[in-house]
Amino acid sequence: MRRTTARRAAAAVLGTVVGMAGLVAQAAPAAAEEEVPEFSFEACPELPEGAQPGLWLCTVAKITSGRLTLGGIDQEIHSPITIVYANGFDPITFEETVIVESLESEPIRVEGGILGIPGSDFLPIMQIHAQPQLAGELELSPEPDVLMRQRMKISVQNPLLGDACTIGTDEDPITLDLGLGPTNPPPPNEPITGSPPTDVSQDPWVVKTTMVDNSFAVPKSANCGPFGWFNGIVDWQSGLPSPAGKNTAIFTIYSASKGYTDLGAA
């Protein structure tokens, strides 16, 4: 899936790049025993026609752990979520373009299943799995305190719900403004803080950080069961819609980047 956006004037783009470079340069090195995920750059997007490879990076970002609280769903992330994207600059206008190639993840089993009661989901028909999906453009540093704006929806999987049941949609997504914090959420949530980028590998260049957001809202479910008959059940079980101040995203992310020149682009 590809979504392209031209975003910034030259001064804003250069300020973002310089600021991030300084942040990474000042970060302390990671402990030697840290286990860094493996990365492959085979899925990097093709560059737009006429793009200069020297002005483009491919990034593979892996969310390896953390937590996602959406209304009544409080789910630990225990399998990687991988996002592959490219970003580059127009050599004349310095406007940035971001191309998202894919978001890949394994379905995550939701504790308690349909009833929300631990241990009650021993039968497959009682189980619920959730799988994050992209639902719009990915934006890098769209605002001073936001490193990544990610629009997503959650596929809710159960034999009774069909193949199209989601929390959020392309038209009404869950929008995460991920940054380092401290956040400024409405109550009852309180401010939380992530951790700044830390170099953990040089070849490829890998940076580890923890990004957070607990100021976002979560919309109702959609397309659950024939004609949406089960939307109300999913909403009741999941506590949806959930207003800002009652939801939280905490993502520990390893990001590996390579220039397209290093990847062999001519």
Coordinates of N, CA, C and O in Angstrom, one line a residue, residues 79-246:
S79 N 4.2 -9.6 19.8 CA 4.7 -10.1 18.6 C 5.0 -8.8 17.7 O 4.2 -7.9 17.8
P80 N 6.0 -8.8 16.9 CA 6.4 -7.6 16.2 C 5.4 -7.0 15.2 O 4.7 -7.8 14.6
I81 N 5.3 -5.7 15.2 CA 4.5 -5.0 14.2 C 5.6 -4.3 13.3 O 6.3 -3.4 13.8
T82 N 5.6 -4.5 12.0 CA 6.7 -4.0 11.2 C 6.1 -3.0 10.1 O 5.1 -3.3 9.4
I83 N 6.7 -1.8 10.1 CA 6.3 -0.8 9.1 C 7.5 -0.5 8.2 O 8.6 -0.3 8.7
V84 N 7.3 -0.6 6.9 CA 8.3 -0.3 5.9 C 7.9 1.0 5.1 O 6.8 1.0 4.5
Y85 N 8.8 2.0 5.1 CA 8.5 3.2 4.4 C 9.8 3.8 3.9 O 10.9 3.5 4.3
A86 N 9.6 4.7 2.9 CA 10.7 5.5 2.4 C 10.4 7.0 2.5 O 9.2 7.4 2.5
N87 N 11.4 7.8 2.7 CA 11.2 9.2 2.7 C 12.4 9.9 2.1 O 13.5 9.5 2.1
G88 N 12.0 11.0 1.3 CA 13.1 11.7 0.6 C 12.6 13.1 0.3 O 11.5 13.5 0.6
F89 N 13.5 13.9 -0.3 CA 13.3 15.3 -0.5 C 13.4 15.7 -2.0 O 14.3 15.2 -2.7
D90 N 12.6 16.7 -2.4 CA 12.8 17.3 -3.7 C 14.0 18.2 -3.6 O 14.1 19.1 -2.8
P91 N 15.0 18.0 -4.5 CA 16.2 18.8 -4.5 C 16.0 20.3 -4.7 O 16.9 21.1 -4.4
I92 N 14.9 20.7 -5.3 CA 14.6 22.1 -5.6 C 13.8 22.7 -4.5 O 14.1 23.8 -3.9
T93 N 12.7 22.1 -4.1 CA 11.7 22.7 -3.1 C 12.0 22.2 -1.7 O 11.5 22.9 -0.8
F94 N 12.7 21.2 -1.5 CA 13.0 20.5 -0.2 C 11.7 20.0 0.4 O 11.7 19.8 1.6
E95 N 10.7 19.9 -0.3 CA 9.5 19.2 0.2 C 9.7 17.7 0.4 O 10.4 17.1 -0.4
E96 N 9.2 17.2 1.5 CA 9.4 15.8 1.8 C 8.2 14.9 1.3 O 7.1 15.3 1.4
T97 N 8.6 13.7 0.8 CA 7.6 12.8 0.4 C 7.8 11.5 1.2 O 8.9 11.0 1.4
V98 N 6.7 10.9 1.8 CA 6.8 9.7 2.5 C 6.0 8.6 1.8 O 4.8 8.9 1.4
I99 N 6.6 7.5 1.5 CA 5.9 6.4 0.8 C 5.8 5.2 1.7 O 6.9 4.7 2.1
V100 N 4.7 4.8 2.1 CA 4.5 3.6 3.0 C 4.3 2.4 2.2 O 3.4 2.3 1.3
E101 N 5.1 1.4 2.3 CA 5.0 0.2 1.5 C 4.1 -0.8 2.2 O 3.3 -1.5 1.6
S102 N 4.3 -1.0 3.5 CA 3.5 -2.1 4.2 C 3.5 -1.9 5.7 O 4.3 -1.3 6.3
L103 N 2.5 -2.5 6.3 CA 2.4 -2.7 7.8 C 2.1 -4.2 7.9 O 1.1 -4.7 7.4
E104 N 3.0 -4.9 8.6 CA 2.8 -6.4 8.8 C 2.8 -6.7 10.3 O 3.6 -6.2 11.0
S105 N 1.9 -7.6 10.7 CA 1.8 -8.0 12.1 C 1.1 -9.4 12.1 O 0.2 -9.6 11.3
E106 N 1.4 -10.1 13.1 CA 0.6 -11.3 13.4 C -0.6 -11.0 14.2 O -0.6 -10.0 15.0
P107 N -1.8 -11.6 14.0 CA -2.9 -11.4 14.9 C -2.6 -11.6 16.3 O -1.9 -12.6 16.7
I108 N -3.0 -10.7 17.2 CA -2.8 -10.8 18.6 C -4.1 -11.3 19.3 O -5.1 -10.7 19.1
R109 N -3.9 -12.4 20.1 CA -5.1 -12.9 20.8 C -5.5 -12.0 21.9 O -4.6 -11.7 22.8
V110 N -6.7 -11.6 22.0 CA -7.2 -10.7 23.0 C -7.6 -11.5 24.2 O -8.5 -12.4 24.1
E111 N -7.1 -11.2 25.4 CA -7.4 -11.9 26.6 C -8.8 -11.8 26.9 O -9.5 -10.8 26.9
G112 N -9.4 -13.0 27.2 CA -10.8 -13.0 27.6 C -11.8 -13.2 26.5 O -13.0 -13.6 26.8
G113 N -11.4 -13.1 25.2 CA -12.2 -13.3 24.1 C -13.5 -12.5 24.1 O -13.5 -11.4 24.5
I114 N -14.6 -13.1 23.6 CA -15.8 -12.4 23.4 C -16.4 -11.9 24.7 O -16.9 -10.8 24.8
L115 N -16.3 -12.7 25.7 CA -16.9 -12.3 27.0 C -16.0 -11.4 27.8 O -16.5 -10.8 28.8
G116 N -14.8 -11.3 27.5 CA -13.9 -10.5 28.2 C -13.5 -11.0 29.6 O -13.0 -10.3 30.5
I117 N -13.7 -12.3 29.8 CA -13.4 -13.0 31.0 C -12.2 -14.0 30.8 O -12.3 -14.9 30.0
P118 N -11.1 -13.7 31.5 CA -10.0 -14.6 31.4 C -10.4 -16.1 31.6 O -11.1 -16.5 32.5
G119 N -9.9 -16.9 30.6 CA -10.2 -18.4 30.7 C -11.4 -18.8 30.0 O -11.7 -20.0 29.9
S120 N -12.3 -17.8 29.6 CA -13.6 -18.2 29.0 C -13.4 -18.5 27.5 O -14.4 -18.9 26.8
D121 N -12.2 -18.2 26.9 CA -12.1 -18.3 25.4 C -11.3 -19.6 25.1 O -10.4 -19.5 24.2
F122 N -11.6 -20.7 25.7 CA -10.9 -21.9 25.4 C -11.4 -22.5 24.1 O -10.7 -23.4 23.5
L123 N -12.6 -22.2 23.6 CA -13.1 -22.6 22.3 C -12.8 -21.6 21.2 O -12.9 -20.4 21.5
P124 N -12.4 -22.0 20.0 CA -12.1 -21.0 19.0 C -13.2 -20.0 18.7 O -12.9 -18.8 18.4
I125 N -14.5 -20.4 18.8 CA -15.6 -19.5 18.5 C -15.7 -18.4 19.5 O -16.3 -17.4 19.3
M126 N -15.1 -18.6 20.7 CA -15.1 -17.6 21.8 C -13.9 -16.7 21.7 O -13.8 -15.7 22.5
Q127 N -12.9 -17.0 20.9 CA -11.7 -16.2 20.8 C -11.8 -15.0 19.9 O -12.5 -15.0 18.9
I128 N -11.1 -14.0 20.3 CA -10.9 -12.8 19.4 C -9.5 -12.5 19.2 O -8.7 -12.6 20.1
H129 N -9.1 -12.2 18.0 CA -7.8 -11.8 17.6 C -7.8 -10.4 17.0 O -8.8 -10.1 16.3
A130 N -6.8 -9.6 17.3 CA -6.8 -8.2 16.8 C -5.5 -8.1 16.0 O -4.5 -8.6 16.4
Q131 N -5.6 -7.3 14.9 CA -4.5 -7.1 14.0 C -4.5 -5.7 13.5 O -5.4 -5.3 12.8
P132 N -3.4 -4.9 13.8 CA -3.3 -3.5 13.4 C -3.2 -3.5 11.9 O -2.5 -4.3 11.2
Q133 N -3.8 -2.5 11.3 CA -3.7 -2.2 9.8 C -3.6 -0.7 9.6 O -4.1 0.1 10.4
L134 N -2.9 -0.3 8.5 CA -2.8 1.1 8.1 C -4.2 1.6 7.7 O -5.0 0.9 7.0
A135 N -4.5 2.8 8.0 CA -5.8 3.4 7.6 C -5.6 4.8 7.1 O -6.5 5.6 7.1
G136 N -4.4 5.1 6.6 CA -4.1 6.5 6.0 C -2.7 6.8 6.0 O -1.8 5.9 6.2
E137 N -2.3 8.0 5.7 CA -0.9 8.4 5.5 C -0.1 8.3 6.8 O -0.7 8.6 7.9
L138 N 1.1 8.0 6.7 CA 2.1 8.1 7.8 C 2.8 9.4 7.6 O 3.3 9.8 6.6
E139 N 2.8 10.2 8.7 CA 3.5 11.5 8.7 C 4.6 11.6 9.6 O 4.5 11.1 10.8
L140 N 5.8 12.1 9.2 CA 7.0 12.2 10.1 C 7.1 13.6 10.6 O 7.1 14.6 9.8
S141 N 7.1 13.8 11.9 CA 7.3 15.1 12.5 C 6.3 16.1 12.0 O 6.7 17.2 11.6
P142 N 5.0 15.9 12.0 CA 4.0 16.9 11.5 C 3.9 18.0 12.4 O 3.4 19.1 12.0
E143 N 4.2 17.9 13.7 CA 4.1 19.0 14.7 C 5.4 18.9 15.6 O 6.0 17.9 15.7
P144 N 5.7 20.0 16.3 CA 6.9 20.0 17.1 C 7.1 18.9 18.1 O 8.2 18.4 18.3
D145 N 6.0 18.4 18.8 CA 6.1 17.4 19.8 C 5.7 16.0 19.3 O 5.6 15.1 20.1
V146 N 5.5 15.9 18.0 CA 5.1 14.6 17.4 C 6.1 14.1 16.4 O 6.5 14.8 15.5
L147 N 6.7 12.9 16.7 CA 7.7 12.3 15.8 C 7.0 11.6 14.7 O 7.5 11.5 13.5
M148 N 5.9 10.9 14.9 CA 5.2 10.1 13.9 C 3.7 10.2 14.1 O 3.2 9.9 15.2
R149 N 2.9 10.5 13.1 CA 1.5 10.5 13.1 C 1.0 9.2 12.3 O 1.3 9.1 11.1
Q150 N 0.4 8.3 13.0 CA 0.1 7.0 12.4 C -1.4 6.8 12.5 O -2.0 6.8 13.6
R151 N -2.0 6.7 11.3 CA -3.5 6.4 11.3 C -3.7 4.9 11.1 O -3.1 4.3 10.2
M152 N -4.5 4.3 11.9 CA -4.6 2.9 11.9 C -6.1 2.4 12.2 O -6.9 3.2 12.7
K153 N -6.3 1.2 11.9 CA -7.6 0.5 12.3 C -7.2 -0.8 12.8 O -6.1 -1.3 12.5
I154 N -8.0 -1.4 13.6 CA -7.8 -2.7 14.2 C -8.7 -3.7 13.6 O -10.0 -3.6 13.8
S155 N -8.2 -4.7 12.9 CA -9.1 -5.8 12.4 C -9.4 -6.7 13.6 O -8.5 -7.2 14.3
V156 N -10.7 -6.9 13.8 CA -11.2 -7.8 14.9 C -11.7 -9.1 14.3 O -12.6 -9.2 13.5
Q157 N -11.0 -10.2 14.7 CA -11.2 -11.5 14.0 C -11.9 -12.5 14.9 O -11.4 -12.8 16.0
N158 N -13.0 -13.1 14.4 CA -13.7 -14.1 15.1 C -14.6 -14.7 14.1 O -15.1 -14.0 13.2
P159 N -14.9 -16.1 14.1 CA -15.7 -16.7 13.1 C -17.1 -16.1 12.9 O -17.7 -16.1 11.8
L160 N -17.7 -15.5 14.0 CA -19.0 -14.9 13.9 C -19.0 -13.5 13.3 O -20.0 -13.0 12.8
L161 N -17.9 -12.8 13.3 CA -17.8 -11.4 12.9 C -17.5 -11.2 11.5 O -17.6 -10.0 11.0
G162 N -17.1 -12.2 10.7 CA -16.8 -12.0 9.3 C -15.3 -11.5 9.1 O -14.6 -11.4 10.1
D163 N -15.0 -11.1 7.9 CA -13.7 -10.7 7.5 C -13.4 -9.2 7.5 O -12.3 -8.8 7.3
A164 N -14.5 -8.4 7.7 CA -14.3 -7.0 7.6 C -14.5 -6.2 8.8 O -14.5 -5.0 8.8
C165 N -14.7 -6.9 10.0 CA -14.9 -6.2 11.2 C -13.7 -5.4 11.7 O -12.6 -6.0 11.8
T166 N -13.8 -4.1 12.0 CA -12.7 -3.3 12.4 C -13.1 -2.3 13.5 O -14.3 -1.9 13.5
I167 N -12.1 -2.0 14.3 CA -12.3 -0.8 15.2 C -11.6 0.4 14.5 O -10.4 0.3 14.2
G168 N -12.3 1.3 14.1 CA -11.8 2.4 13.2 C -11.9 2.0 11.7 O -12.0 0.8 11.4
T169 N -11.9 2.9 10.9 CA -12.0 2.7 9.4 C -11.1 3.7 8.7 O -10.5 4.5 9.3
D170 N -11.0 3.5 7.4 CA -10.2 4.4 6.6 C -10.7 5.8 6.7 O -9.9 6.8 6.7
E171 N -12.0 6.0 6.8 CA -12.7 7.3 6.9 C -12.6 7.8 8.3 O -12.6 9.1 8.5
D172 N -12.6 7.0 9.3 CA -12.6 7.4 10.7 C -11.6 6.6 11.5 O -12.0 5.7 12.2
P173 N -10.3 6.8 11.3 CA -9.3 6.0 11.8 C -8.9 6.3 13.3 O -9.4 7.4 13.8
I174 N -8.2 5.5 13.9 CA -7.5 5.8 15.2 C -6.2 6.5 14.8 O -5.4 6.0 14.1
T175 N -6.1 7.7 15.3 CA -4.9 8.6 14.9 C -4.0 8.7 16.1 O -4.4 9.3 17.1
L176 N -2.8 8.2 16.0 CA -1.8 8.2 17.1 C -0.8 9.3 16.7 O -0.2 9.3 15.7
D177 N -0.6 10.3 17.6 CA 0.4 11.3 17.5 C 1.5 10.8 18.5 O 1.6 11.2 19.7
L178 N 2.5 10.0 18.0 CA 3.5 9.4 18.8 C 4.7 10.3 19.0 O 5.2 10.9 18.0
G179 N 5.1 10.4 20.2 CA 6.3 11.3 20.5 C 7.0 10.8 21.8 O 6.6 9.7 22.3
L180 N 7.9 11.6 22.3 CA 8.6 11.2 23.5 C 8.0 11.6 24.8 O 8.3 11.2 25.8
G181 N 7.0 12.5 24.7 CA 6.4 13.1 25.9 C 7.2 14.1 26.6 O 8.3 14.5 26.1
P182 N 6.8 14.5 27.7 CA 5.6 14.1 28.4 C 4.3 14.5 27.7 O 4.3 15.6 27.1
T183 N 3.3 13.6 27.7 CA 2.1 13.9 27.0 C 1.2 14.9 27.8 O 1.5 15.1 29.0
N184 N 0.1 15.4 27.2 CA -0.8 16.3 27.9 C -2.2 15.8 27.6 O -3.0 16.5 26.9
P185 N -2.6 14.7 28.2 CA -3.9 14.1 27.9 C -5.0 14.7 28.8 O -4.7 15.3 29.9
P186 N -6.2 14.6 28.3 CA -7.3 15.0 29.2 C -7.5 13.9 30.3 O -7.1 12.8 30.1
P187 N -8.1 14.2 31.4 CA -8.3 13.2 32.5 C -9.3 12.2 32.0 O -10.1 12.4 31.1
P188 N -9.2 11.0 32.5 CA -8.5 10.6 33.7 C -7.0 10.2 33.4 O -6.3 10.0 34.4
N189 N -6.6 10.1 32.2 CA -5.2 9.8 31.9 C -4.3 10.9 32.5 O -4.6 12.1 32.6
E190 N -3.1 10.5 32.8 CA -2.0 11.4 33.3 C -0.9 11.4 32.4 O -0.7 10.5 31.6
P191 N 0.0 12.5 32.4 CA 1.1 12.5 31.5 C 2.0 11.3 31.6 O 2.3 10.8 32.7
I192 N 2.5 10.8 30.4 CA 3.5 9.7 30.4 C 4.6 10.1 29.5 O 4.5 11.1 28.7
T193 N 5.7 9.5 29.6 CA 7.0 9.8 28.9 C 7.6 8.6 28.3 O 7.5 7.5 28.9
G194 N 8.1 8.7 27.1 CA 8.8 7.6 26.4 C 10.3 7.7 26.7 O 10.7 8.2 27.8
S195 N 11.1 7.3 25.7 CA 12.5 7.3 25.9 C 13.1 7.8 24.6 O 12.7 7.4 23.5
P196 N 14.2 8.6 24.7 CA 14.8 9.2 23.5 C 15.5 8.2 22.6 O 15.9 7.1 23.1
P197 N 15.8 8.5 21.4 CA 16.5 7.5 20.5 C 17.9 7.2 21.0 O 18.6 8.1 21.5
T198 N 18.2 5.9 20.8 CA 19.5 5.4 21.2 C 20.1 4.6 20.1 O 19.4 3.7 19.6
D199 N 21.3 4.8 19.7 CA 21.9 4.0 18.6 C 22.2 2.6 19.2 O 22.9 2.5 20.3
V200 N 21.8 1.6 18.6 CA 22.1 0.2 19.0 C 22.9 -0.6 18.0 O 23.3 -1.7 18.3
S201 N 23.0 -0.1 16.8 CA 23.7 -0.7 15.7 C 24.1 0.3 14.7 O 23.4 1.2 14.4
Q202 N 25.3 0.0 14.0 CA 25.8 0.9 13.0 C 25.6 0.4 11.6 O 25.5 1.1 10.6
D203 N 25.5 -0.9 11.4 CA 25.4 -1.6 10.1 C 24.4 -2.7 10.1 O 24.8 -3.8 10.5
P204 N 23.2 -2.4 9.8 CA 22.6 -1.1 9.4 C 22.5 -0.2 10.6 O 22.6 -0.7 11.8
W205 N 22.2 1.1 10.3 CA 22.0 2.0 11.4 C 20.6 1.7 12.1 O 19.6 1.8 11.4
V206 N 20.7 1.3 13.3 CA 19.5 1.0 14.1 C 19.3 1.9 15.3 O 20.3 2.0 16.1
V207 N 18.2 2.4 15.5 CA 17.9 3.3 16.6 C 16.7 2.7 17.4 O 15.7 2.3 16.8
K208 N 16.8 2.7 18.7 CA 15.8 2.2 19.6 C 15.2 3.4 20.3 O 15.9 4.3 20.8
T209 N 13.8 3.4 20.4 CA 13.2 4.5 21.1 C 11.8 4.0 21.7 O 11.3 2.9 21.2
T210 N 11.3 4.6 22.6 CA 9.9 4.3 23.1 C 9.0 5.6 22.8 O 9.3 6.6 23.4
M211 N 8.0 5.4 22.0 CA 7.1 6.5 21.7 C 5.8 6.3 22.4 O 5.3 5.1 22.5
V212 N 5.1 7.4 22.7 CA 3.9 7.2 23.5 C 2.8 8.2 23.0 O 3.2 9.3 22.4
D213 N 1.6 7.9 23.3 CA 0.5 8.8 23.1 C -0.7 8.3 24.0 O -1.0 7.1 23.9
N214 N -1.2 9.2 24.8 CA -2.4 8.8 25.5 C -3.5 9.9 25.5 O -4.2 10.1 26.5
S215 N -3.5 10.6 24.4 CA -4.5 11.7 24.2 C -5.4 11.5 23.0 O -6.2 12.4 22.6
F216 N -5.5 10.3 22.5 CA -6.3 10.0 21.3 C -7.6 9.4 21.6 O -7.8 8.8 22.7
A217 N -8.6 9.5 20.7 CA -9.9 8.9 20.9 C -10.0 7.7 20.0 O -9.2 7.5 19.1
V218 N -10.9 6.8 20.3 CA -11.1 5.5 19.6 C -12.6 5.5 19.1 O -13.5 5.6 19.9
P219 N -12.8 5.4 17.8 CA -14.2 5.3 17.3 C -14.9 4.0 17.5 O -14.3 3.1 18.1
K220 N -16.1 3.9 17.1 CA -16.9 2.7 17.2 C -16.3 1.6 16.2 O -15.5 1.9 15.3
S221 N -16.8 0.4 16.3 CA -16.5 -0.6 15.4 C -17.4 -0.5 14.1 O -18.3 0.2 14.1
A222 N -17.0 -1.2 13.1 CA -17.7 -1.2 11.8 C -17.7 -2.5 11.1 O -16.7 -3.3 11.3
N223 N -18.7 -2.9 10.4 CA -18.8 -4.0 9.5 C -18.6 -5.4 10.3 O -18.0 -6.3 9.7
C224 N -19.1 -5.4 11.5 CA -19.0 -6.7 12.3 C -20.2 -7.5 12.1 O -21.3 -7.2 12.6
G225 N -20.0 -8.7 11.4 CA -21.2 -9.5 11.1 C -22.0 -9.0 9.9 O -21.7 -7.9 9.4
P226 N -22.9 -9.8 9.5 CA -23.7 -9.4 8.3 C -24.5 -8.1 8.6 O -25.1 -8.0 9.6
F227 N -24.3 -7.2 7.7 CA -25.0 -5.9 7.8 C -24.6 -5.1 9.1 O -25.3 -4.2 9.5
G228 N -23.5 -5.5 9.7 CA -23.0 -4.8 10.9 C -23.9 -5.2 12.1 O -23.9 -4.4 13.1
W229 N -24.5 -6.3 12.1 CA -25.4 -6.7 13.2 C -24.7 -6.8 14.5 O -25.3 -6.6 15.6
F230 N -23.4 -7.1 14.5 CA -22.7 -7.3 15.8 C -21.9 -6.1 16.2 O -21.1 -6.2 17.2
N231 N -22.0 -5.0 15.5 CA -21.3 -3.8 15.9 C -21.5 -3.5 17.4 O -20.6 -3.1 18.1
G232 N -22.8 -3.5 17.8 CA -23.1 -3.1 19.1 C -22.5 -4.0 20.2 O -22.1 -3.6 21.2
I233 N -22.4 -5.3 19.8 CA -21.8 -6.3 20.8 C -20.3 -6.0 21.0 O -19.8 -6.0 22.1
V234 N -19.7 -5.8 19.8 CA -18.2 -5.5 19.9 C -18.0 -4.2 20.6 O -17.1 -4.1 21.5
D235 N -18.8 -3.1 20.4 CA -18.7 -1.9 21.1 C -18.9 -2.0 22.6 O -18.2 -1.5 23.4
W236 N -19.9 -2.8 22.9 CA -20.2 -3.0 24.4 C -19.1 -3.7 25.1 O -18.6 -3.3 26.1
Q237 N -18.6 -4.8 24.4 CA -17.5 -5.6 25.0 C -16.2 -4.8 25.1 O -15.4 -5.0 26.0
S238 N -16.0 -3.9 24.1 CA -14.7 -3.2 24.0 C -14.8 -1.8 24.7 O -13.7 -1.1 24.7
G239 N -15.9 -1.3 25.1 CA -16.0 0.0 25.7 C -15.9 1.1 24.7 O -15.2 2.1 24.9
L240 N -16.5 0.9 23.5 CA -16.4 1.9 22.4 C -17.7 2.6 22.1 O -18.8 2.1 22.4
P241 N -17.6 3.8 21.6 CA -16.4 4.6 21.4 C -15.8 5.1 22.7 O -16.4 5.2 23.7
S242 N -14.5 5.3 22.6 CA -13.7 5.7 23.8 C -13.1 7.1 23.6 O -12.3 7.3 22.8
P243 N -13.5 8.0 24.5 CA -13.0 9.4 24.3 C -11.6 9.6 24.6 O -11.0 8.7 25.3
A244 N -11.0 10.6 24.2 CA -9.6 11.0 24.5 C -9.5 11.0 26.0 O -10.3 11.6 26.7
G245 N -8.4 10.5 26.5 CA -8.1 10.5 28.0 C -8.3 9.1 28.6 O -8.1 8.9 29.7
K246 N -8.8 8.2 27.8 CA -9.1 6.8 28.3 C -8.3 5.7 27.4 O -8.6 4.5 27.6

